[in-house]
Amino acid sequence: MSQDVTIYITDRNGQRHEVQAPTDMNMNVMEVIRSYELAEEGTIGICGGMAMCASCQCYILNDVVSLERNPEEEAMLWEAYHVKDNSRLGCQIPITEDLEGLELEIAPEQ
Ligand code: FES
């Protein structure tokens, strides 16, 4: 049986939101942010989740998800702005049951 996980997302205005993300819809963190409209339309998910735009950059605030980036993600973040040690691309983080309690902040617009 599938279930939702609870994720805490701080938007670009500093407001923290508690959201429920489904684990059975093949979604990623970027798509969850979009579906709850936590970032202005057109400022996130520009490449459609291909690790080619960095508009979905997030700062990971707890250890629920690994900070290890995949090679495409690493290459994109190398070129992006506002990158920190805890930056990940939201589109490269699939929603799985392991993400329960994840806390993240959406990075400033690129
Ligand atoms: S949506 Fe473009 S890198 Fe994630």
PDB file of C-alpha atoms and ligand atoms in Angstrom:
ATOM      1  CA  MET A   1       0.000   0.000   0.000  1.00  0.00           C
ATOM      2  CA  SER A   2       1.341   3.362  -0.959  1.00  0.00           C
ATOM      3  CA  GLN A   3       1.346   6.318   1.325  1.00  0.00           C
ATOM      4  CA  ASP A   4       2.207   9.961   1.466  1.00  0.00           C
ATOM      5  CA  VAL A   5       5.278  11.376   3.133  1.00  0.00           C
ATOM      6  CA  THR A   6       5.367  14.684   4.963  1.00  0.00           C
ATOM      7  CA  ILE A   7       7.940  17.168   3.706  1.00  0.00           C
ATOM      8  CA  TYR A   8       8.723  20.611   5.076  1.00  0.00           C
ATOM      9  CA  ILE A   9       9.485  23.201   2.423  1.00  0.00           C
ATOM     10  CA  THR A  10      10.578  26.777   3.039  1.00  0.00           C
ATOM     11  CA  ASP A  11       9.686  28.941   0.063  1.00  0.00           C
ATOM     12  CA  ARG A  12      11.661  31.839  -1.429  1.00  0.00           C
ATOM     13  CA  ASN A  13       9.879  34.267   0.893  1.00  0.00           C
ATOM     14  CA  GLY A  14      11.040  32.373   3.959  1.00  0.00           C
ATOM     15  CA  GLN A  15       7.655  30.822   4.682  1.00  0.00           C
ATOM     16  CA  ARG A  16       7.669  27.197   5.846  1.00  0.00           C
ATOM     17  CA  HIS A  17       5.056  24.801   4.510  1.00  0.00           C
ATOM     18  CA  GLU A  18       4.167  21.274   5.559  1.00  0.00           C
ATOM     19  CA  VAL A  19       3.143  19.276   2.500  1.00  0.00           C
ATOM     20  CA  GLN A  20       2.057  15.722   1.787  1.00  0.00           C
ATOM     21  CA  ALA A  21       3.850  14.093  -1.135  1.00  0.00           C
ATOM     22  CA  PRO A  22       2.615  10.858  -2.727  1.00  0.00           C
ATOM     23  CA  THR A  23       5.147   8.047  -3.031  1.00  0.00           C
ATOM     24  CA  ASP A  24       3.255   6.212  -5.777  1.00  0.00           C
ATOM     25  CA  MET A  25       3.083   8.832  -8.534  1.00  0.00           C
ATOM     26  CA  ASN A  26       6.676   8.890  -9.752  1.00  0.00           C
ATOM     27  CA  MET A  27       7.057  12.446  -8.554  1.00  0.00           C
ATOM     28  CA  ASN A  28      10.195  14.288  -7.538  1.00  0.00           C
ATOM     29  CA  VAL A  29      10.747  17.183  -5.140  1.00  0.00           C
ATOM     30  CA  MET A  30      10.587  19.785  -7.937  1.00  0.00           C
ATOM     31  CA  GLU A  31       7.187  18.493  -9.051  1.00  0.00           C
ATOM     32  CA  VAL A  32       5.867  18.562  -5.507  1.00  0.00           C
ATOM     33  CA  ILE A  33       6.961  22.195  -5.134  1.00  0.00           C
ATOM     34  CA  ARG A  34       5.176  22.989  -8.385  1.00  0.00           C
ATOM     35  CA  SER A  35       2.026  21.124  -7.531  1.00  0.00           C
ATOM     36  CA  TYR A  36       1.678  23.080  -4.285  1.00  0.00           C
ATOM     37  CA  GLU A  37       2.618  26.304  -6.125  1.00  0.00           C
ATOM     38  CA  LEU A  38       5.356  27.097  -3.626  1.00  0.00           C
ATOM     39  CA  ALA A  39       7.446  28.877  -6.260  1.00  0.00           C
ATOM     40  CA  GLU A  40       6.205  31.253  -8.893  1.00  0.00           C
ATOM     41  CA  GLU A  41       5.201  29.603 -12.169  1.00  0.00           C
ATOM     42  CA  GLY A  42       8.036  29.849 -14.678  1.00  0.00           C
ATOM     43  CA  THR A  43      10.760  30.075 -12.033  1.00  0.00           C
ATOM     44  CA  ILE A  44      11.055  26.390 -11.249  1.00  0.00           C
ATOM     45  CA  GLY A  45      11.229  23.223 -13.304  1.00  0.00           C
ATOM     46  CA  ILE A  46      12.160  25.065 -16.479  1.00  0.00           C
ATOM     47  CA  CYS A  47      13.988  22.125 -18.077  1.00  0.00           C
ATOM     48  CA  GLY A  48      11.241  19.720 -17.082  1.00  0.00           C
ATOM     49  CA  GLY A  49      13.405  17.817 -14.620  1.00  0.00           C
ATOM     50  CA  MET A  50      16.374  16.979 -16.836  1.00  0.00           C
ATOM     51  CA  ALA A  51      19.076  18.438 -14.516  1.00  0.00           C
ATOM     52  CA  MET A  52      19.697  21.101 -17.141  1.00  0.00           C
ATOM     53  CA  CYS A  53      18.517  24.387 -15.617  1.00  0.00           C
ATOM     54  CA  ALA A  54      19.095  24.466 -11.813  1.00  0.00           C
ATOM     55  CA  SER A  55      15.809  26.346 -11.325  1.00  0.00           C
ATOM     56  CA  CYS A  56      14.793  23.615  -8.875  1.00  0.00           C
ATOM     57  CA  GLN A  57      17.845  23.996  -6.647  1.00  0.00           C
ATOM     58  CA  CYS A  58      17.079  23.362  -2.973  1.00  0.00           C
ATOM     59  CA  TYR A  59      19.076  23.447   0.226  1.00  0.00           C
ATOM     60  CA  ILE A  60      18.696  20.237   2.200  1.00  0.00           C
ATOM     61  CA  LEU A  61      18.272  21.083   5.885  1.00  0.00           C
ATOM     62  CA  ASN A  62      18.341  17.678   7.553  1.00  0.00           C
ATOM     63  CA  ASP A  63      19.879  14.285   6.913  1.00  0.00           C
ATOM     64  CA  VAL A  64      16.779  12.563   5.573  1.00  0.00           C
ATOM     65  CA  VAL A  65      18.214  12.616   2.066  1.00  0.00           C
ATOM     66  CA  SER A  66      21.823  12.177   0.999  1.00  0.00           C
ATOM     67  CA  LEU A  67      23.771  15.209  -0.187  1.00  0.00           C
ATOM     68  CA  GLU A  68      25.439  13.041  -2.774  1.00  0.00           C
ATOM     69  CA  ARG A  69      24.694  14.386  -6.253  1.00  0.00           C
ATOM     70  CA  ASN A  70      24.499  12.353  -9.410  1.00  0.00           C
ATOM     71  CA  PRO A  71      26.978  13.341 -12.176  1.00  0.00           C
ATOM     72  CA  GLU A  72      24.491  15.412 -14.236  1.00  0.00           C
ATOM     73  CA  GLU A  73      23.341  17.181 -11.114  1.00  0.00           C
ATOM     74  CA  GLU A  74      26.903  17.903 -10.025  1.00  0.00           C
ATOM     75  CA  ALA A  75      27.732  19.329 -13.463  1.00  0.00           C
ATOM     76  CA  MET A  76      24.665  21.578 -13.456  1.00  0.00           C
ATOM     77  CA  LEU A  77      25.286  22.858  -9.941  1.00  0.00           C
ATOM     78  CA  TRP A  78      28.881  23.615 -10.900  1.00  0.00           C
ATOM     79  CA  GLU A  79      27.496  26.285 -13.254  1.00  0.00           C
ATOM     80  CA  ALA A  80      24.610  27.511 -11.119  1.00  0.00           C
ATOM     81  CA  TYR A  81      24.343  30.482  -8.747  1.00  0.00           C
ATOM     82  CA  HIS A  82      23.803  30.472  -4.981  1.00  0.00           C
ATOM     83  CA  VAL A  83      25.187  26.938  -4.649  1.00  0.00           C
ATOM     84  CA  LYS A  84      25.994  25.715  -1.142  1.00  0.00           C
ATOM     85  CA  ASP A  85      27.402  22.458   0.211  1.00  0.00           C
ATOM     86  CA  ASN A  86      23.854  21.280   0.892  1.00  0.00           C
ATOM     87  CA  SER A  87      22.488  22.139  -2.557  1.00  0.00           C
ATOM     88  CA  ARG A  88      20.641  19.506  -4.542  1.00  0.00           C
ATOM     89  CA  LEU A  89      18.430  19.675  -7.599  1.00  0.00           C
ATOM     90  CA  GLY A  90      14.860  18.981  -6.549  1.00  0.00           C
ATOM     91  CA  CYS A  91      14.126  17.182  -9.807  1.00  0.00           C
ATOM     92  CA  GLN A  92      16.828  14.631  -8.993  1.00  0.00           C
ATOM     93  CA  ILE A  93      15.232  13.603  -5.703  1.00  0.00           C
ATOM     94  CA  PRO A  94      12.434  11.077  -6.261  1.00  0.00           C
ATOM     95  CA  ILE A  95       9.661  10.956  -3.687  1.00  0.00           C
ATOM     96  CA  THR A  96      10.056   7.717  -1.789  1.00  0.00           C
ATOM     97  CA  GLU A  97       8.981   6.530   1.632  1.00  0.00           C
ATOM     98  CA  ASP A  98      12.490   7.319   2.909  1.00  0.00           C
ATOM     99  CA  LEU A  99      11.785  11.034   2.545  1.00  0.00           C
ATOM    100  CA  GLU A 100       9.434  11.216   5.521  1.00  0.00           C
ATOM    101  CA  GLY A 101      10.326  14.356   7.488  1.00  0.00           C
ATOM    102  CA  LEU A 102      12.595  15.872   4.852  1.00  0.00           C
ATOM    103  CA  GLU A 103      13.221  19.553   5.431  1.00  0.00           C
ATOM    104  CA  LEU A 104      14.436  21.781   2.625  1.00  0.00           C
ATOM    105  CA  GLU A 105      14.536  25.342   1.424  1.00  0.00           C
ATOM    106  CA  ILE A 106      14.040  26.468  -2.170  1.00  0.00           C
ATOM    107  CA  ALA A 107      17.168  28.312  -3.375  1.00  0.00           C
ATOM    108  CA  PRO A 108      16.821  31.835  -4.831  1.00  0.00           C
ATOM    109  CA  GLU A 109      15.779  32.192  -8.454  1.00  0.00           C
ATOM    110  CA  GLN A 110      18.565  31.588 -10.971  1.00  0.00           C
TER     111      GLN A 110
HETATM  112  S1  FES B   1      14.074  21.211 -13.240  1.00  0.00           S
HETATM  113 FE1  FES B   1      15.783  21.830 -14.370  1.00  0.00          FE
HETATM  114  S2  FES B   1      17.399  21.100 -13.172  1.00  0.00           S
HETATM  115 FE2  FES B   1      15.690  20.473 -12.078  1.00  0.00          FE
END
